[in-house]
């Protein structure tokens, strides 16, 4: 069973919502309405449980990922997205992703394995998913990264390294820094909204 929620919109955009550790499929619905109110949203719950908290992949310790499991769950998530797009007759729409923390990390993994899947990625407090990767061209991708100067979970260098990788392989990248910790701020939601509207002007 896929735990998910669908909020049908009125335009051609579909945004996949990926929550943080301990969250669920509903968490980012309200926030995503501030960013793209007319888009269809699909929230998908991660199927890994860590002490009862849903996640998208296993970790060995905070910030240390179980790479084998990350790869397995990345492919599971891709299949799940395909299944849901079929089920709700949303194939051929413009697909985007909004991820927070653990959800943002697997969103980057999806971007690296399936570089043509998402047109826009809104990544709130992401980390580097892989230390090394044979990166494909990422030139179809538009990446917004929201980072916190006081984020206790994501070191500054990781934010910069991630943005540099996306840029190096051809993506269009904007990084927005706030003085926050690991939480999503109002200012970053506003910036994400502006980025999304710039890339997808009809929405
Ligand atoms: C992760 O495990 O994906 C990151 O450490 C973020 C988190 O979920 O705390």
CSV table of C-alpha atoms and ligand atoms in Angstrom, one decimal:
chain,number,residue,atom,x,y,z
A,1,UNK,CA,0.0,0.0,0.0
A,2,UNK,CA,1.3,3.5,-0.9
A,3,UNK,CA,0.4,6.1,1.7
A,4,UNK,CA,-0.3,9.2,-0.4
A,5,UNK,CA,-2.5,12.2,-0.8
A,6,UNK,CA,-3.6,13.9,-4.0
A,7,UNK,CA,-4.8,17.5,-4.1
A,8,UNK,CA,-6.0,18.1,-7.7
A,9,UNK,CA,-5.1,21.5,-9.2
A,10,UNK,CA,-6.3,23.4,-12.2
A,11,UNK,CA,-3.2,23.7,-14.4
A,12,UNK,CA,-0.6,21.5,-16.0
A,13,UNK,CA,1.9,21.3,-13.1
A,14,UNK,CA,2.2,18.4,-10.7
A,15,UNK,CA,4.4,18.7,-7.6
A,16,UNK,CA,5.5,15.7,-5.7
A,17,UNK,CA,5.8,16.4,-2.0
A,18,UNK,CA,8.5,14.6,0.0
A,19,UNK,CA,8.4,15.1,3.8
A,20,UNK,CA,11.2,15.2,6.4
A,21,UNK,CA,12.0,12.4,9.0
A,22,UNK,CA,8.9,11.7,11.1
A,23,UNK,CA,6.6,13.4,8.7
A,24,UNK,CA,3.9,12.2,6.4
A,25,UNK,CA,2.2,12.7,3.0
A,26,UNK,CA,0.1,15.7,4.3
A,27,UNK,CA,2.9,17.8,5.8
A,28,UNK,CA,3.9,20.0,2.8
A,29,UNK,CA,0.4,20.5,1.3
A,30,UNK,CA,-0.3,23.9,2.9
A,31,UNK,CA,3.2,25.2,2.2
A,32,UNK,CA,3.1,24.1,-1.4
A,33,UNK,CA,-0.1,26.0,-1.9
A,34,UNK,CA,1.8,29.2,-1.1
A,35,UNK,CA,4.3,28.3,-3.8
A,36,UNK,CA,2.1,27.1,-6.6
A,37,UNK,CA,-1.6,27.3,-5.6
A,38,UNK,CA,-3.0,26.0,-9.0
A,39,UNK,CA,-0.7,23.0,-9.3
A,40,UNK,CA,-1.8,19.4,-8.5
A,41,UNK,CA,0.1,18.1,-5.4
A,42,UNK,CA,0.9,14.5,-4.6
A,43,UNK,CA,2.3,13.8,-1.2
A,44,UNK,CA,4.0,10.4,-0.8
A,45,UNK,CA,5.0,8.9,2.6
A,46,UNK,CA,8.4,7.3,2.8
A,47,UNK,CA,8.1,3.5,3.6
A,48,UNK,CA,11.1,3.2,5.9
A,49,UNK,CA,10.5,3.4,9.6
A,50,UNK,CA,13.1,4.7,12.1
A,51,UNK,CA,11.8,4.2,15.6
A,52,UNK,CA,8.3,4.6,14.2
A,53,UNK,CA,9.2,7.7,12.1
A,54,UNK,CA,8.6,7.5,8.4
A,55,UNK,CA,11.6,8.3,6.1
A,56,UNK,CA,12.6,7.6,2.5
A,57,UNK,CA,15.7,5.6,3.2
A,58,UNK,CA,17.7,4.1,6.0
A,59,UNK,CA,20.6,5.9,7.7
A,60,UNK,CA,23.4,4.4,9.8
A,61,UNK,CA,23.7,7.4,12.0
A,62,UNK,CA,22.6,11.1,11.7
A,63,UNK,CA,24.0,12.3,8.4
A,64,UNK,CA,25.4,8.9,7.4
A,65,UNK,CA,23.3,7.3,4.8
A,66,UNK,CA,22.8,3.6,4.0
A,67,UNK,CA,23.7,4.1,0.3
A,68,UNK,CA,22.5,0.6,-0.8
A,69,UNK,CA,19.1,1.3,0.7
A,70,UNK,CA,19.0,4.9,-0.6
A,71,UNK,CA,19.5,3.5,-4.2
A,72,UNK,CA,16.8,0.8,-3.7
A,73,UNK,CA,14.3,3.4,-2.3
A,74,UNK,CA,15.1,5.9,-5.0
A,75,UNK,CA,14.0,3.3,-7.6
A,76,UNK,CA,11.0,2.4,-5.5
A,77,UNK,CA,10.0,6.1,-5.3
A,78,UNK,CA,10.3,6.5,-9.1
A,79,UNK,CA,8.1,3.5,-9.7
A,80,UNK,CA,5.6,4.8,-7.1
A,81,UNK,CA,5.5,8.2,-8.8
A,82,UNK,CA,4.8,6.5,-12.2
A,83,UNK,CA,2.1,4.3,-10.7
A,84,UNK,CA,0.3,7.3,-9.1
A,85,UNK,CA,0.6,9.4,-12.3
A,86,UNK,CA,-1.0,6.6,-14.2
A,87,UNK,CA,-3.7,6.0,-11.5
A,88,UNK,CA,-4.7,9.7,-11.4
A,89,UNK,CA,-4.3,10.2,-15.2
A,90,UNK,CA,-1.6,12.8,-14.7
A,91,UNK,CA,0.9,11.5,-17.3
A,92,UNK,CA,2.2,14.1,-19.7
A,93,UNK,CA,1.9,16.9,-17.2
A,94,UNK,CA,4.9,19.0,-16.0
A,95,UNK,CA,6.4,17.2,-13.1
A,96,UNK,CA,8.2,19.0,-10.2
A,97,UNK,CA,9.3,18.1,-6.7
A,98,UNK,CA,9.3,19.8,-3.3
A,99,UNK,CA,11.3,18.1,-0.6
A,100,UNK,CA,12.3,18.9,2.9
A,101,UNK,CA,15.3,17.5,4.7
A,102,UNK,CA,15.2,13.7,4.2
A,103,UNK,CA,12.7,14.3,1.4
A,104,UNK,CA,15.0,16.8,-0.3
A,105,UNK,CA,17.9,14.3,-0.1
A,106,UNK,CA,16.0,11.6,-1.9
A,107,UNK,CA,14.8,14.2,-4.4
A,108,UNK,CA,18.4,14.8,-5.4
A,109,UNK,CA,19.0,11.1,-5.7
A,110,UNK,CA,16.0,11.0,-8.1
A,111,UNK,CA,17.5,13.9,-10.0
A,112,UNK,CA,20.8,12.1,-10.4
A,113,UNK,CA,19.2,8.7,-11.4
A,114,UNK,CA,16.4,10.1,-13.5
A,115,UNK,CA,17.7,13.5,-14.8
A,116,UNK,CA,14.6,14.2,-16.9
A,117,UNK,CA,12.0,13.4,-14.3
A,118,UNK,CA,11.5,16.8,-12.7
A,119,UNK,CA,11.6,20.2,-14.3
A,120,UNK,CA,11.8,22.1,-11.0
A,121,UNK,CA,13.2,21.0,-7.7
A,122,UNK,CA,12.5,23.0,-4.5
A,123,UNK,CA,14.9,21.6,-2.0
A,124,UNK,CA,14.6,22.8,1.6
A,125,UNK,CA,17.7,22.0,3.7
A,126,UNK,CA,19.2,19.3,1.5
A,127,UNK,CA,22.4,17.4,2.0
A,128,UNK,CA,24.7,15.6,-0.5
A,129,UNK,CA,23.1,12.2,-1.0
A,130,UNK,CA,26.3,10.6,-2.4
A,131,UNK,CA,30.0,11.1,-1.8
A,132,UNK,CA,30.7,10.0,-5.3
A,133,UNK,CA,28.4,9.6,-8.3
A,134,UNK,CA,28.8,9.2,-12.0
A,135,UNK,CA,26.7,12.3,-12.7
A,136,UNK,CA,24.6,12.6,-15.9
A,137,UNK,CA,23.8,15.9,-17.6
A,138,UNK,CA,21.4,17.8,-15.4
A,139,UNK,CA,20.8,20.5,-17.9
A,140,UNK,CA,17.0,20.1,-17.9
A,141,UNK,CA,16.8,20.8,-14.2
A,142,UNK,CA,15.9,24.0,-12.3
A,143,UNK,CA,17.1,23.8,-8.7
A,144,UNK,CA,16.1,26.0,-5.8
A,145,UNK,CA,18.0,25.3,-2.5
A,146,UNK,CA,16.9,26.8,0.8
A,147,UNK,CA,19.6,26.6,3.4
A,148,UNK,CA,20.1,27.9,7.0
A,149,UNK,CA,23.2,29.6,8.2
A,150,UNK,CA,22.5,28.1,11.7
A,151,UNK,CA,21.4,24.7,10.4
A,152,UNK,CA,22.8,22.1,12.9
A,153,UNK,CA,22.2,19.2,10.6
A,154,UNK,CA,23.5,20.4,7.2
A,155,UNK,CA,27.0,21.8,7.2
A,156,UNK,CA,27.5,24.9,4.9
A,157,UNK,CA,30.1,23.1,2.8
A,158,UNK,CA,27.5,20.4,1.9
A,159,UNK,CA,25.0,23.0,0.7
A,160,UNK,CA,27.8,24.6,-1.4
A,161,UNK,CA,29.0,21.3,-2.7
A,162,UNK,CA,25.5,20.2,-3.7
A,163,UNK,CA,24.8,23.5,-5.5
A,164,UNK,CA,28.2,23.3,-7.3
A,165,UNK,CA,27.4,19.7,-8.5
A,166,UNK,CA,24.1,20.7,-9.9
A,167,UNK,CA,25.7,23.8,-11.6
A,168,UNK,CA,28.7,21.8,-12.9
A,169,UNK,CA,26.4,19.3,-14.7
A,170,UNK,CA,24.3,22.0,-16.3
A,171,UNK,CA,21.3,22.7,-14.0
A,172,UNK,CA,20.0,26.2,-13.3
A,173,UNK,CA,20.5,26.8,-9.6
A,174,UNK,CA,19.5,29.4,-7.0
A,175,UNK,CA,20.6,29.1,-3.4
A,176,UNK,CA,18.7,31.1,-0.7
A,177,UNK,CA,20.4,31.4,2.7
A,178,UNK,CA,18.5,32.5,5.8
A,179,UNK,CA,19.7,32.8,9.4
A,180,UNK,CA,17.5,29.9,10.4
A,181,UNK,CA,18.3,26.4,11.7
A,182,UNK,CA,16.9,23.3,9.9
A,183,UNK,CA,13.3,24.6,9.7
A,184,UNK,CA,11.5,26.1,6.7
A,185,UNK,CA,11.1,29.9,7.0
A,186,UNK,CA,8.5,32.2,5.6
A,187,UNK,CA,11.2,34.0,3.6
A,188,UNK,CA,12.4,30.7,2.0
A,189,UNK,CA,8.8,29.9,1.0
A,190,UNK,CA,8.4,33.3,-0.6
A,191,UNK,CA,11.7,32.8,-2.5
A,192,UNK,CA,10.7,29.3,-3.6
A,193,UNK,CA,7.4,30.8,-4.8
A,194,UNK,CA,9.2,33.4,-6.9
A,195,UNK,CA,11.6,30.9,-8.3
A,196,UNK,CA,8.8,28.5,-9.2
A,197,UNK,CA,6.8,31.3,-10.9
A,198,UNK,CA,9.9,32.4,-12.8
A,199,UNK,CA,10.6,28.9,-14.2
A,200,UNK,CA,6.9,28.1,-14.8
A,201,UNK,CA,5.4,31.5,-15.7
A,202,UNK,CA,1.9,30.2,-16.6
A,203,UNK,CA,1.3,28.9,-13.0
B,1,LIG,C1,18.6,12.6,6.5
B,1,LIG,O1,18.8,11.6,7.2
B,1,LIG,O2,18.1,12.5,5.4
B,1,LIG,C2,19.2,13.9,7.0
B,1,LIG,O3,20.0,13.7,8.1
B,1,LIG,C3,18.0,14.8,7.3
B,1,LIG,C4,17.2,14.2,8.4
B,1,LIG,O4,16.3,13.5,8.1
B,1,LIG,O5,17.4,14.6,9.6
